mmCIF file of C-alpha atoms in Angstrom:
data_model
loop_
_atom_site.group_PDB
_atom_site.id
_atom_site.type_symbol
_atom_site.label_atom_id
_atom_site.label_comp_id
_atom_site.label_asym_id
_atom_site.label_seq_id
_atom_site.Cartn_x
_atom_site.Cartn_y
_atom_site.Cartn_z
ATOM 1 C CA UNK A 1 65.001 167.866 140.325
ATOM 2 C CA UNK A 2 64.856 168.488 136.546
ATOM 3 C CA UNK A 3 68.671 168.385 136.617
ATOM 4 C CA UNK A 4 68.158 165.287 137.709
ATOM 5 C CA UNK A 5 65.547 163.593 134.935
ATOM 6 C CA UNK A 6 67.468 164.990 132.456
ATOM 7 C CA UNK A 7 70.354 163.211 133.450
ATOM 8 C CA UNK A 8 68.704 160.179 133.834
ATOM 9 C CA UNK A 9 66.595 160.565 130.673
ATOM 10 C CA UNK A 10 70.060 161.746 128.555
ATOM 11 C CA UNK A 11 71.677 159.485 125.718
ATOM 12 C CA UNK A 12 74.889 158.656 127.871
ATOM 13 C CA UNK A 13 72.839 157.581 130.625
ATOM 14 C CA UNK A 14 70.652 155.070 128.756
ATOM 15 C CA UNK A 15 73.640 153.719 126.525
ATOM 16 C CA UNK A 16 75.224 152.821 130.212
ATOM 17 C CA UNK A 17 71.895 151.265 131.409
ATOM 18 C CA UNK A 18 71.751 148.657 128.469
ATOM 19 C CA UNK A 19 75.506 148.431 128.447
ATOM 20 C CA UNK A 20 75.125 147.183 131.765
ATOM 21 C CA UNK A 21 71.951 144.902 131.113
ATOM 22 C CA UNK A 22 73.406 143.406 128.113
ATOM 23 C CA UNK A 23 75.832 141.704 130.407
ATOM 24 C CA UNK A 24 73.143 140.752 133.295
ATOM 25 C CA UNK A 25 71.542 138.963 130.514
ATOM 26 C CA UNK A 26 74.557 137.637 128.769
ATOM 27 C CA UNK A 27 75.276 136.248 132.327
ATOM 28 C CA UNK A 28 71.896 134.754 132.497
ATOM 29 C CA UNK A 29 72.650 132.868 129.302
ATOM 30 C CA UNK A 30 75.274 131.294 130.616
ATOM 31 C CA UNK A 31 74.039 130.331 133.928
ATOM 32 C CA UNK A 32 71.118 128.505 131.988
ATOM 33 C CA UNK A 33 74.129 126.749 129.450
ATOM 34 C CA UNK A 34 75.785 125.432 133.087
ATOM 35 C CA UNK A 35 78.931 128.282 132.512
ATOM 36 C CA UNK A 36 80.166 130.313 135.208
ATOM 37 C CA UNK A 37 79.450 134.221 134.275
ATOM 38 C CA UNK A 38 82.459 135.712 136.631
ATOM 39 C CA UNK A 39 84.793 133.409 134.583
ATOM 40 C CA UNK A 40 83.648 133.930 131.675
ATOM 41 C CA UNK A 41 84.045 137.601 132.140
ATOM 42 C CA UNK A 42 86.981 137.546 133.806
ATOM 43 C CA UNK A 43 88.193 135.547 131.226
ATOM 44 C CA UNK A 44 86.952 138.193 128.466
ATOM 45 C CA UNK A 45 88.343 141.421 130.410
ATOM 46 C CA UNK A 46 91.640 139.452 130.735
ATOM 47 C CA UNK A 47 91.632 138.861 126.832
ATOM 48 C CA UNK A 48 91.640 142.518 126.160
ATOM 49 C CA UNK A 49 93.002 144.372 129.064
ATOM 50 C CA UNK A 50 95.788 141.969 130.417
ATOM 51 C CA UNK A 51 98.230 142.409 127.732
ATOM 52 C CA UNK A 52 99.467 145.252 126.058
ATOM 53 C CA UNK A 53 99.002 143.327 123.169
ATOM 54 C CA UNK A 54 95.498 142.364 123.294
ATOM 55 C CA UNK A 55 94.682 145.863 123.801
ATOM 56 C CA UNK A 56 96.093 146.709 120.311
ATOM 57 C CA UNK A 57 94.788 143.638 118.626
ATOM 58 C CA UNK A 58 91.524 145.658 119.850
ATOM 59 C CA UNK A 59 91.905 148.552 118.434
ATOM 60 C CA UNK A 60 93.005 147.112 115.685
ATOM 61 C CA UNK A 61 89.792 145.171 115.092
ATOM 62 C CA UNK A 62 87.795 148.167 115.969
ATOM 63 C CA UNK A 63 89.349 150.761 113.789
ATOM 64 C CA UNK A 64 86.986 149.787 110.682
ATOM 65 C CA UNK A 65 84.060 149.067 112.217
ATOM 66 C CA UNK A 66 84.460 153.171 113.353
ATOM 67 C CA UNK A 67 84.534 153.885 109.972
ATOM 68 C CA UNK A 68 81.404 151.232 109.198
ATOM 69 C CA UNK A 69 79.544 153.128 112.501
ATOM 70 C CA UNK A 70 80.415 156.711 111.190
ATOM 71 C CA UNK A 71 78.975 155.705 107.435
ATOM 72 C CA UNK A 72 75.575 153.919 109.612
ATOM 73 C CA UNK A 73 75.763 157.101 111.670
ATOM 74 C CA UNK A 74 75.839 159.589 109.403
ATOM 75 C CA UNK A 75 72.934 158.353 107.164
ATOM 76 C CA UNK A 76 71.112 157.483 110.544
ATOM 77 C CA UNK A 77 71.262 161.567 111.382
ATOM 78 C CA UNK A 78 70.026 162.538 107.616
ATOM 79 C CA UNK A 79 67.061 160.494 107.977
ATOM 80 C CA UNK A 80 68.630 157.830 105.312
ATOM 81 C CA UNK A 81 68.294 154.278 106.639
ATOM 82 C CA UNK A 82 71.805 153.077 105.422
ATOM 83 C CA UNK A 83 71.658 149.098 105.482
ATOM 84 C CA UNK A 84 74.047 148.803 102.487
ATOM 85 C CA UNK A 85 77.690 149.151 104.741
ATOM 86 C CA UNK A 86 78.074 146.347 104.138
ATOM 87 C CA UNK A 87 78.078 146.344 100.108
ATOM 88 C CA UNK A 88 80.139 149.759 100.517
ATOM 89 C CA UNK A 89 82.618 148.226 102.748
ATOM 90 C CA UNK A 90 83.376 145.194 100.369
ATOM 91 C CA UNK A 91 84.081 147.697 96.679
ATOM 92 C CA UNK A 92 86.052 149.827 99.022
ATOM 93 C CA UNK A 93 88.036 147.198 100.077
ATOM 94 C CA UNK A 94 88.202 145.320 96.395
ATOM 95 C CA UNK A 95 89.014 148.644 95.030
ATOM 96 C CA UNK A 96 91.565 149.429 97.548
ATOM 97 C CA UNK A 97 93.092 146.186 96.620
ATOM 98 C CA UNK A 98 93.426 146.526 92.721
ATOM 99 C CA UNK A 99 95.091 149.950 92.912
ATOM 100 C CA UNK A 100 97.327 148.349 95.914
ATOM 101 C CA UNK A 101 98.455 145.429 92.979
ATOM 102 C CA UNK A 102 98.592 147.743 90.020
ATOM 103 C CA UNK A 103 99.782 150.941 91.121
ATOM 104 C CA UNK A 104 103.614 151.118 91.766
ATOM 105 C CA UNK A 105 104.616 154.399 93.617
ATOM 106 C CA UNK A 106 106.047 155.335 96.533
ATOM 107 C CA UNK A 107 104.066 154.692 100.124
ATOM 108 C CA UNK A 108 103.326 158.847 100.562
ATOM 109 C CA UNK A 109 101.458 158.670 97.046
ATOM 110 C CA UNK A 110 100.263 154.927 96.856
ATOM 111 C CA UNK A 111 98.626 155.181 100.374
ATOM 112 C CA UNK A 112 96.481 157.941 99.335
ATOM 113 C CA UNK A 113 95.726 157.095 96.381
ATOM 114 C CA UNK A 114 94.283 153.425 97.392
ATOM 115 C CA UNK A 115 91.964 155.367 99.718
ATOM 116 C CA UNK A 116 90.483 157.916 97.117
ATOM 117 C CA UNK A 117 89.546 154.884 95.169
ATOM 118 C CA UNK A 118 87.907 153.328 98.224
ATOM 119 C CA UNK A 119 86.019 156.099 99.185
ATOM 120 C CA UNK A 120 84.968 156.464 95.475
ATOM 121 C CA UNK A 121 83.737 153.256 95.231
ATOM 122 C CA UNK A 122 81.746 153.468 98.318
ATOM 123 C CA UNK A 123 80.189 156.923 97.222
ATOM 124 C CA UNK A 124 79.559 155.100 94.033
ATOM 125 C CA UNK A 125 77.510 152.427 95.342
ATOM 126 C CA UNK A 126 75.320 154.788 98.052
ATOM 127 C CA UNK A 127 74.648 157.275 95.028
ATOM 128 C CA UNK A 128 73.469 154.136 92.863
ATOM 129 C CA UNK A 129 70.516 153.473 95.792
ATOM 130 C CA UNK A 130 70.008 157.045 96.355
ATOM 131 C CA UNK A 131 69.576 157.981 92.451
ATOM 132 C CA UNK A 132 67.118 155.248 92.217
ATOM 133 C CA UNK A 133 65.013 156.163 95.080
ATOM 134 C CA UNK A 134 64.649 159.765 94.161
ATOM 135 C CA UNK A 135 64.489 159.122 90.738
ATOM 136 C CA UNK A 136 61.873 156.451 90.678
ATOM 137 C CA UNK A 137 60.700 156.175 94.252
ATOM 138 C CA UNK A 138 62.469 152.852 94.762
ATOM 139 C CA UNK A 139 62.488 151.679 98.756
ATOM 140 C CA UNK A 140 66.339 152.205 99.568
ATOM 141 C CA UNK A 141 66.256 149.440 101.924
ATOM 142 C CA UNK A 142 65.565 146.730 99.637
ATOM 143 C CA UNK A 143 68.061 148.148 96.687
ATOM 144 C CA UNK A 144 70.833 148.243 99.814
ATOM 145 C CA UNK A 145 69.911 144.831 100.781
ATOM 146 C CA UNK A 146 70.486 143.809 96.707
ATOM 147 C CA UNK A 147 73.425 145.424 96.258
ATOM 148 C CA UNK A 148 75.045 144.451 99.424
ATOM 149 C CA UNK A 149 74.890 140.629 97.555
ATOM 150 C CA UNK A 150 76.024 142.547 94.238
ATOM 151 C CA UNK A 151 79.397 143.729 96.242
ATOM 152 C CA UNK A 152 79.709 139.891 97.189
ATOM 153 C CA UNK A 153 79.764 138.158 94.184
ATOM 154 C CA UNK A 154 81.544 141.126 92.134
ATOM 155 C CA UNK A 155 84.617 140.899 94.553
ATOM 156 C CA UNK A 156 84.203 136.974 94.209
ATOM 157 C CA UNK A 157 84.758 137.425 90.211
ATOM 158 C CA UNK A 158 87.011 140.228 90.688
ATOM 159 C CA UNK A 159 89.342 137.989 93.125
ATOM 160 C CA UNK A 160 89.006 135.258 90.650
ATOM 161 C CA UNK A 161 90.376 136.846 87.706
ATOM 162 C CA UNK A 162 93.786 135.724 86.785
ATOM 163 C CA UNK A 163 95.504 139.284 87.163
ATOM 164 C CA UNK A 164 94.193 139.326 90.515
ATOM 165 C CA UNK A 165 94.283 136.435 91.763
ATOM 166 C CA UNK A 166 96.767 134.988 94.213
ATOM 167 C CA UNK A 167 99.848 133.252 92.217
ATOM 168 C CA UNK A 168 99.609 130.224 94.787
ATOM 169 C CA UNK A 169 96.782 127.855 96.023
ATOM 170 C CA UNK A 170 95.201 129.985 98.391
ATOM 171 C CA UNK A 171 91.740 130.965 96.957
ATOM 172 C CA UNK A 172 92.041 135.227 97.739
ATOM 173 C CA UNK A 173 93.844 138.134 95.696
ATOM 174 C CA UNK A 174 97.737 138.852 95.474
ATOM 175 C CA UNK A 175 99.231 140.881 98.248
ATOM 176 C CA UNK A 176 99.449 144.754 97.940
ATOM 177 C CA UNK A 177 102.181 146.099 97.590
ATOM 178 C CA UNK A 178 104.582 147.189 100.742
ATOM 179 C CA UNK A 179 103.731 150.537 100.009
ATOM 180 C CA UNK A 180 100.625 150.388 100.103
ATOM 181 C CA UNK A 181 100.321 149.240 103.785
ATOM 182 C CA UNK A 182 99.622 151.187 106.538
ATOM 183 C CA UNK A 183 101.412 149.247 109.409
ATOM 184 C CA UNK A 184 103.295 150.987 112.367
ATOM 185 C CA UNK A 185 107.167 150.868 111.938
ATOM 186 C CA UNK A 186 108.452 147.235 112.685
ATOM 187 C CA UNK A 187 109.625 147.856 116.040
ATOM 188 C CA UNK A 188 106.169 149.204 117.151
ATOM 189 C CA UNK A 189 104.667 146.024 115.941
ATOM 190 C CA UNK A 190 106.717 143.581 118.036
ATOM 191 C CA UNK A 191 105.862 145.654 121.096
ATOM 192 C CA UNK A 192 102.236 145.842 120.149
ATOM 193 C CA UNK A 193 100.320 143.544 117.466
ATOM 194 C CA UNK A 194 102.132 142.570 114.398
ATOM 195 C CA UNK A 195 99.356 144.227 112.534
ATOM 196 C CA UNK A 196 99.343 147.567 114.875
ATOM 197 C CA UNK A 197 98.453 150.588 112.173
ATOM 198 C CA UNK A 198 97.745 153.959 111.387
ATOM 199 C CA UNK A 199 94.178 153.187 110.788
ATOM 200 C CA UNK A 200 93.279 154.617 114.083
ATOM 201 C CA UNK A 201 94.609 157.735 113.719
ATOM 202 C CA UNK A 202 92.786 158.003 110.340
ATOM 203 C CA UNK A 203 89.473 156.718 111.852
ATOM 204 C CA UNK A 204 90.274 159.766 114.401
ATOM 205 C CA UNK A 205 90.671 162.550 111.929
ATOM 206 C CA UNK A 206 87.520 161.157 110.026
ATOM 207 C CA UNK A 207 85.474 161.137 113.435
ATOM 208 C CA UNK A 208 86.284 164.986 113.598
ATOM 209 C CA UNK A 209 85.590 165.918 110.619
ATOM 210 C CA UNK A 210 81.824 164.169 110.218
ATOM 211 C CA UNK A 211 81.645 165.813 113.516
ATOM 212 C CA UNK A 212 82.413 168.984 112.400
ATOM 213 C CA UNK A 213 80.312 168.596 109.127
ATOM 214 C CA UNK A 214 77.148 167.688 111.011
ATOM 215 C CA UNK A 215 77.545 170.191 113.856
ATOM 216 C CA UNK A 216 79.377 173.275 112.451
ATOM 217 C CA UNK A 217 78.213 173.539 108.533
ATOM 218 C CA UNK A 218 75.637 174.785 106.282
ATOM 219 C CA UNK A 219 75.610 171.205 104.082
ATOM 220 C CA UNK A 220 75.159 169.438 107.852
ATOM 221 C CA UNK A 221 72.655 171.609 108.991
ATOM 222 C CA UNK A 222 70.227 170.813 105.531
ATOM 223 C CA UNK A 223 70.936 166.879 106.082
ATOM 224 C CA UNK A 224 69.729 167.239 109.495
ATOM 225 C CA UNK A 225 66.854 169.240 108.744
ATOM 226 C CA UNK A 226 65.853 166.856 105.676
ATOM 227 C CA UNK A 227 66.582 164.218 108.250
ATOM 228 C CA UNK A 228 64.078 165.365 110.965
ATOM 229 C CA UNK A 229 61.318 166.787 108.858
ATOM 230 C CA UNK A 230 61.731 165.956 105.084
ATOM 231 C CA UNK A 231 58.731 168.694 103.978
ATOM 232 C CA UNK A 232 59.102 171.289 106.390
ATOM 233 C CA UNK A 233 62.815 171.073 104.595
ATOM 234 C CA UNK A 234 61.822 171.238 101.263
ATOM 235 C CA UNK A 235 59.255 174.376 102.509
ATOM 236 C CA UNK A 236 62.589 176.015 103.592
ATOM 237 C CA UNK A 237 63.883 175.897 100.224
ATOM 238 C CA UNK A 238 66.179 172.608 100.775
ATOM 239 C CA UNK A 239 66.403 170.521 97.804
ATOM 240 C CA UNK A 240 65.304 167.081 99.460
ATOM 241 C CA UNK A 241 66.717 165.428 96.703
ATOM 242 C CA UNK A 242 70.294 166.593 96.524
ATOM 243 C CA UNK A 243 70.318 166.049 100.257
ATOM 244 C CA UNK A 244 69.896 162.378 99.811
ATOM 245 C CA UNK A 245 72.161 161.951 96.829
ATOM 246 C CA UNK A 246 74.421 163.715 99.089
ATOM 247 C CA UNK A 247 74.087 161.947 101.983
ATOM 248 C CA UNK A 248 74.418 158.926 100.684
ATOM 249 C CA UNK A 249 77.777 159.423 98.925
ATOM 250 C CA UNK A 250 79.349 160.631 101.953
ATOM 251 C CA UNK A 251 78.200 157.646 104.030
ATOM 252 C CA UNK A 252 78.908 155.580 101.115
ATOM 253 C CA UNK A 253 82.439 156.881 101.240
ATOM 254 C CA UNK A 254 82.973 156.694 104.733
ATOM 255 C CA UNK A 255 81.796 152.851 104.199
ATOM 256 C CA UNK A 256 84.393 152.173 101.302
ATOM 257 C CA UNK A 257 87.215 153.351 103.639
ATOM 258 C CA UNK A 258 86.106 151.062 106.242
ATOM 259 C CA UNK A 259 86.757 148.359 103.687
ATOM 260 C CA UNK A 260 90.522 149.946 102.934
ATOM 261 C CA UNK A 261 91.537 150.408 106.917
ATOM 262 C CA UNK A 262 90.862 146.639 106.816
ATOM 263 C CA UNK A 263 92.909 145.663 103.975
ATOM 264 C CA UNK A 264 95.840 147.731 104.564
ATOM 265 C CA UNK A 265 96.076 147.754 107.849
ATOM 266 C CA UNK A 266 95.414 143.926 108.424
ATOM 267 C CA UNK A 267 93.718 141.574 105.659
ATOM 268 C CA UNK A 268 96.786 142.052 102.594
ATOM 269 C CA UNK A 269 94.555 140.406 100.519
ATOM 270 C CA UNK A 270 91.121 139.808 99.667
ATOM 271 C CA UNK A 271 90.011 136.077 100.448
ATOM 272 C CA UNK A 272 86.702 134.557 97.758
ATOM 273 C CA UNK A 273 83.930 134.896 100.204
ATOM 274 C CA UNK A 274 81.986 132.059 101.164
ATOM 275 C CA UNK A 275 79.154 134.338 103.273
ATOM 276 C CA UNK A 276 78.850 138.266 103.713
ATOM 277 C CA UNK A 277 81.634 138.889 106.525
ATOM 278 C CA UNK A 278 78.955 141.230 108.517
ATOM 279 C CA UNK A 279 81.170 144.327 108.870
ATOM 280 C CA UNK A 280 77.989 146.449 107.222
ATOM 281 C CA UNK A 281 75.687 145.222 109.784
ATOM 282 C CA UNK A 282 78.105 144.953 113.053
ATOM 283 C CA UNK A 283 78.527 149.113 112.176
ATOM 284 C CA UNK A 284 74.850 149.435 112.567
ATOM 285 C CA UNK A 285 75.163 148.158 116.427
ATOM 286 C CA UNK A 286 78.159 150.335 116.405
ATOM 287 C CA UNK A 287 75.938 153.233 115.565
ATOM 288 C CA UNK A 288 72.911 152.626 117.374
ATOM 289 C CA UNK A 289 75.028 152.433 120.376
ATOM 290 C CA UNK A 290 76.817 155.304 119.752
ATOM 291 C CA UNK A 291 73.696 157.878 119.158
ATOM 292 C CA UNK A 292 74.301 157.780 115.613
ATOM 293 C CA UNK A 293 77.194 160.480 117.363
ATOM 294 C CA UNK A 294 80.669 161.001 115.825
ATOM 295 C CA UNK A 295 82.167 160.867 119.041
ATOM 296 C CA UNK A 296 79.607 158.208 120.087
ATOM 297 C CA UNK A 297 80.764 155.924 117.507
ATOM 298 C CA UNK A 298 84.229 156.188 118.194
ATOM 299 C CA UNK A 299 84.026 154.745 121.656
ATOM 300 C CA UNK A 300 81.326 152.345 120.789
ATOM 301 C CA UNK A 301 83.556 150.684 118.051
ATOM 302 C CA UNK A 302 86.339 150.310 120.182
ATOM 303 C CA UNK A 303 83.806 149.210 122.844
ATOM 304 C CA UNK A 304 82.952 146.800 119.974
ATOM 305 C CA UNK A 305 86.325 145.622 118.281
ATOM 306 C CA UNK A 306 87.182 144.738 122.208
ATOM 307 C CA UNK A 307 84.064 142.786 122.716
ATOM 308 C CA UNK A 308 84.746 140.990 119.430
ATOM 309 C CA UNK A 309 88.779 140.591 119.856
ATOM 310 C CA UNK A 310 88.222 139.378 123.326
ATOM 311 C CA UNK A 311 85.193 137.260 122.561
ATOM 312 C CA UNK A 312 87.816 135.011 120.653
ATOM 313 C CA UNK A 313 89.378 133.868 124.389
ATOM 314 C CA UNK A 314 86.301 132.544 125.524
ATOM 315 C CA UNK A 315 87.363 129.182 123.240
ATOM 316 C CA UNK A 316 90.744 129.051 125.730
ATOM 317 C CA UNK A 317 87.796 127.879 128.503
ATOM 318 C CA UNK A 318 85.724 126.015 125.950
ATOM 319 C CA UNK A 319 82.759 129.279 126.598
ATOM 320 C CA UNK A 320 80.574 130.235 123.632
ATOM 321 C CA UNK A 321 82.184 133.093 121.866
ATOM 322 C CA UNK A 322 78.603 133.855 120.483
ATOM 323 C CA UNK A 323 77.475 135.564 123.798
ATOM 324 C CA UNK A 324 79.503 138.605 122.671
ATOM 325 C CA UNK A 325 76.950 139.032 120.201
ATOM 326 C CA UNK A 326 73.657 138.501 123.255
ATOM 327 C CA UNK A 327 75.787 141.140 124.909
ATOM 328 C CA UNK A 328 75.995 143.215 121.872
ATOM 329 C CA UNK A 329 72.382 142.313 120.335
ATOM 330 C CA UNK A 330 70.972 143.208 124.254
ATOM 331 C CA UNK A 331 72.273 146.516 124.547
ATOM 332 C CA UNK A 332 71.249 147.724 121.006
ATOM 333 C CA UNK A 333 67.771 145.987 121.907
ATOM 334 C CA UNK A 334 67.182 147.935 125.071
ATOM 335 C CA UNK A 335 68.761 151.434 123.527
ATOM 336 C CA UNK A 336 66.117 150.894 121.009
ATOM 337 C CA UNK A 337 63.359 150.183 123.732
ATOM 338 C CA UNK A 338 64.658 153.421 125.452
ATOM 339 C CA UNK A 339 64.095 155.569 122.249
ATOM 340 C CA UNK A 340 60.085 153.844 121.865
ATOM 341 C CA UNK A 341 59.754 154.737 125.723
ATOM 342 C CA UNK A 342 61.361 158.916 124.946
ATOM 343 C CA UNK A 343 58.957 159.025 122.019
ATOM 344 C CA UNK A 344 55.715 157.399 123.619
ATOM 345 C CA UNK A 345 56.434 159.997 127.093
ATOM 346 C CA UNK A 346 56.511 163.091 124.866
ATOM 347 C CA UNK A 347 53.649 162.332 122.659
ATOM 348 C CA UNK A 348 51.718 161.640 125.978
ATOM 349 C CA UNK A 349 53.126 164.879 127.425
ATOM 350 C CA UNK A 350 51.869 166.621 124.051
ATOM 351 C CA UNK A 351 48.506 165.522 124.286
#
């Protein structure tokens, strides 16, 4: 019996519940706007399973939202509220891009190199929000939500500066270079998507190794116990501090990289942004639904990046593409409700 409740009350078990309500209610959305649910998700499952194609286009959209859901993620488990992906995803990917224009080396060095300045920018701007809230006590939230619109308009100027920008009319950066792409070899692409890359198989490696730093080492152990109980961590002799700094470099990093997996593996160039492109916040759904897991985020992004990549088929029967994001909004709603629910039970059961 207890075997039971547990498996009812466990993580997996809940994620599948709202999984599973967020499309009951996406399909009551479109019953009330006079569409025909089964098509419509017919329609969507055919956009990302029916073609070997879609399915990569999928992956492909979900490899840097893994990295956005690991940076939301790991933050999440060190009790850091990380709203700033978003910022962290754009310098990663604005830094990734100048040292894919500038730099002129071979792919096995260029590669590298235009990820290590990626991740560095994304430390960079976490350890910016973290120094000021342990240094003056200033709410992380609101400096994330400030700098997020500091990434925007720097990459705007950045993009905009003549060295940068784009030789012809179009209003975004030059190209990187060949070598510093990270596409599959030609004839991969025309069997899959022309912009099939390695980006997965990075995203994989990275989703090990958080796991392994959270689960397995001394550092992850001290972020988690900051993370669940902030004083009885500094009574064990953790410096509370450091841990944030810390934390928020790594998930800054893991951020920035986000922002490189999506230039070199599919955007070329960076475009002048008219409005924040949302990869920041979409890894927060990616997370939530995940657990704020490693292993949880991987599926959940590519759980995601299908939803998303298959969401744009819905036009080819004139259905809202926007109830991808009731489906998507639903779930993390009710995995949300799920957690108040666990929390309210056990303070009763306490009592």
């Amino acid at each position: 019996m207890n075997k039971k409740i547990n498996i009812l009350q466990s993580r997996a078990f809940l994620t599948l519940v709202s999984i599973v309500v967020g499309f009951l209610v996406g399909a009551v959305f479109l019953g009330i706007m006079g569409y025909d649910p089964i098509l419509v998700y017919t329609t969507l499952l055919k956009g990302i399973f029916s073609r070997p194609r879609f399915l990569a286009y999928s992956v492909v959209y979900a490899t840097p939202l893994i990295f956005v859901g690991l940076s939301v993620a790991f933050s999440f488990r060190t009790g850091v509220f990380n709203i700033g992906a978003e910022g962290q995803f754009v310098v990663g990917g604005i830094a990734a891009c100048i040292v894919g224009i500038f730099v002129d080396a071979p792919a096995i060095i260029h590669v590298p190199l235009c990820f290590l300045a990626a991740a560095a920018a994304g430390a960079l701007w976490g350890v910016i929000v973290a120094f000021m809230k342990v240094k003056w006590g200033i709410n992380e939230v609101l400096s994330m939500i400030m700098f997020n619109w500091i990434a925007f308009y720097l990459s705007n100027y950045l993009v905009d500066i003549p060295a940068i920008h784009s030789d012809g009319t179009a209003e975004a950066s030059k190209n990187v270079a060949a070598s510093a792409r990270i596409l599959l070899p030609e004839g991969m692409r025309q069997i899959l998507a022309p912009t099939s890359n390695y980006g997965i198989l990075i995203a994989i490696v990275f989703v090990v190794l958080v796991y392994l730093v959270i689960e397995k080492t001394t550092l992850g152990y001290e972020l988690k116990a900051v993370g669940f109980n902030k004083n009885a961590a500094e009574y064990a002799g953790i410096s509370v501090n450091k841990a944030v700094m810390t934390a928020m470099a790594i998930s800054g990093c893991l951020g920035g990289m986000g922002g490189a997996v999506h230039l070199l593996g599919m955007g070329e160039r960076i475009s002048l942004f008219s409005a924040q492109e949302g990869f920041g916040f979409e890894g927060i759904s990616v997370a939530l639904i995940g657990a704020s897991n490693p292993i949880g985020v991987f599926f959940s992004g590519l759980f995601y990046g299908a939803l998303k990549y298959g969401g744009g088929k819905l036009n080819l029967i004139n259905a809202p593409s926007e109830i991808v994001k009731v489906i998507t909004g639903t779930i993390v709603f009710f995995i949300a409700i799920s957690h108040v629910f666990k929390i309210t039970r056990r303070k009763k059961e306490g009592k």
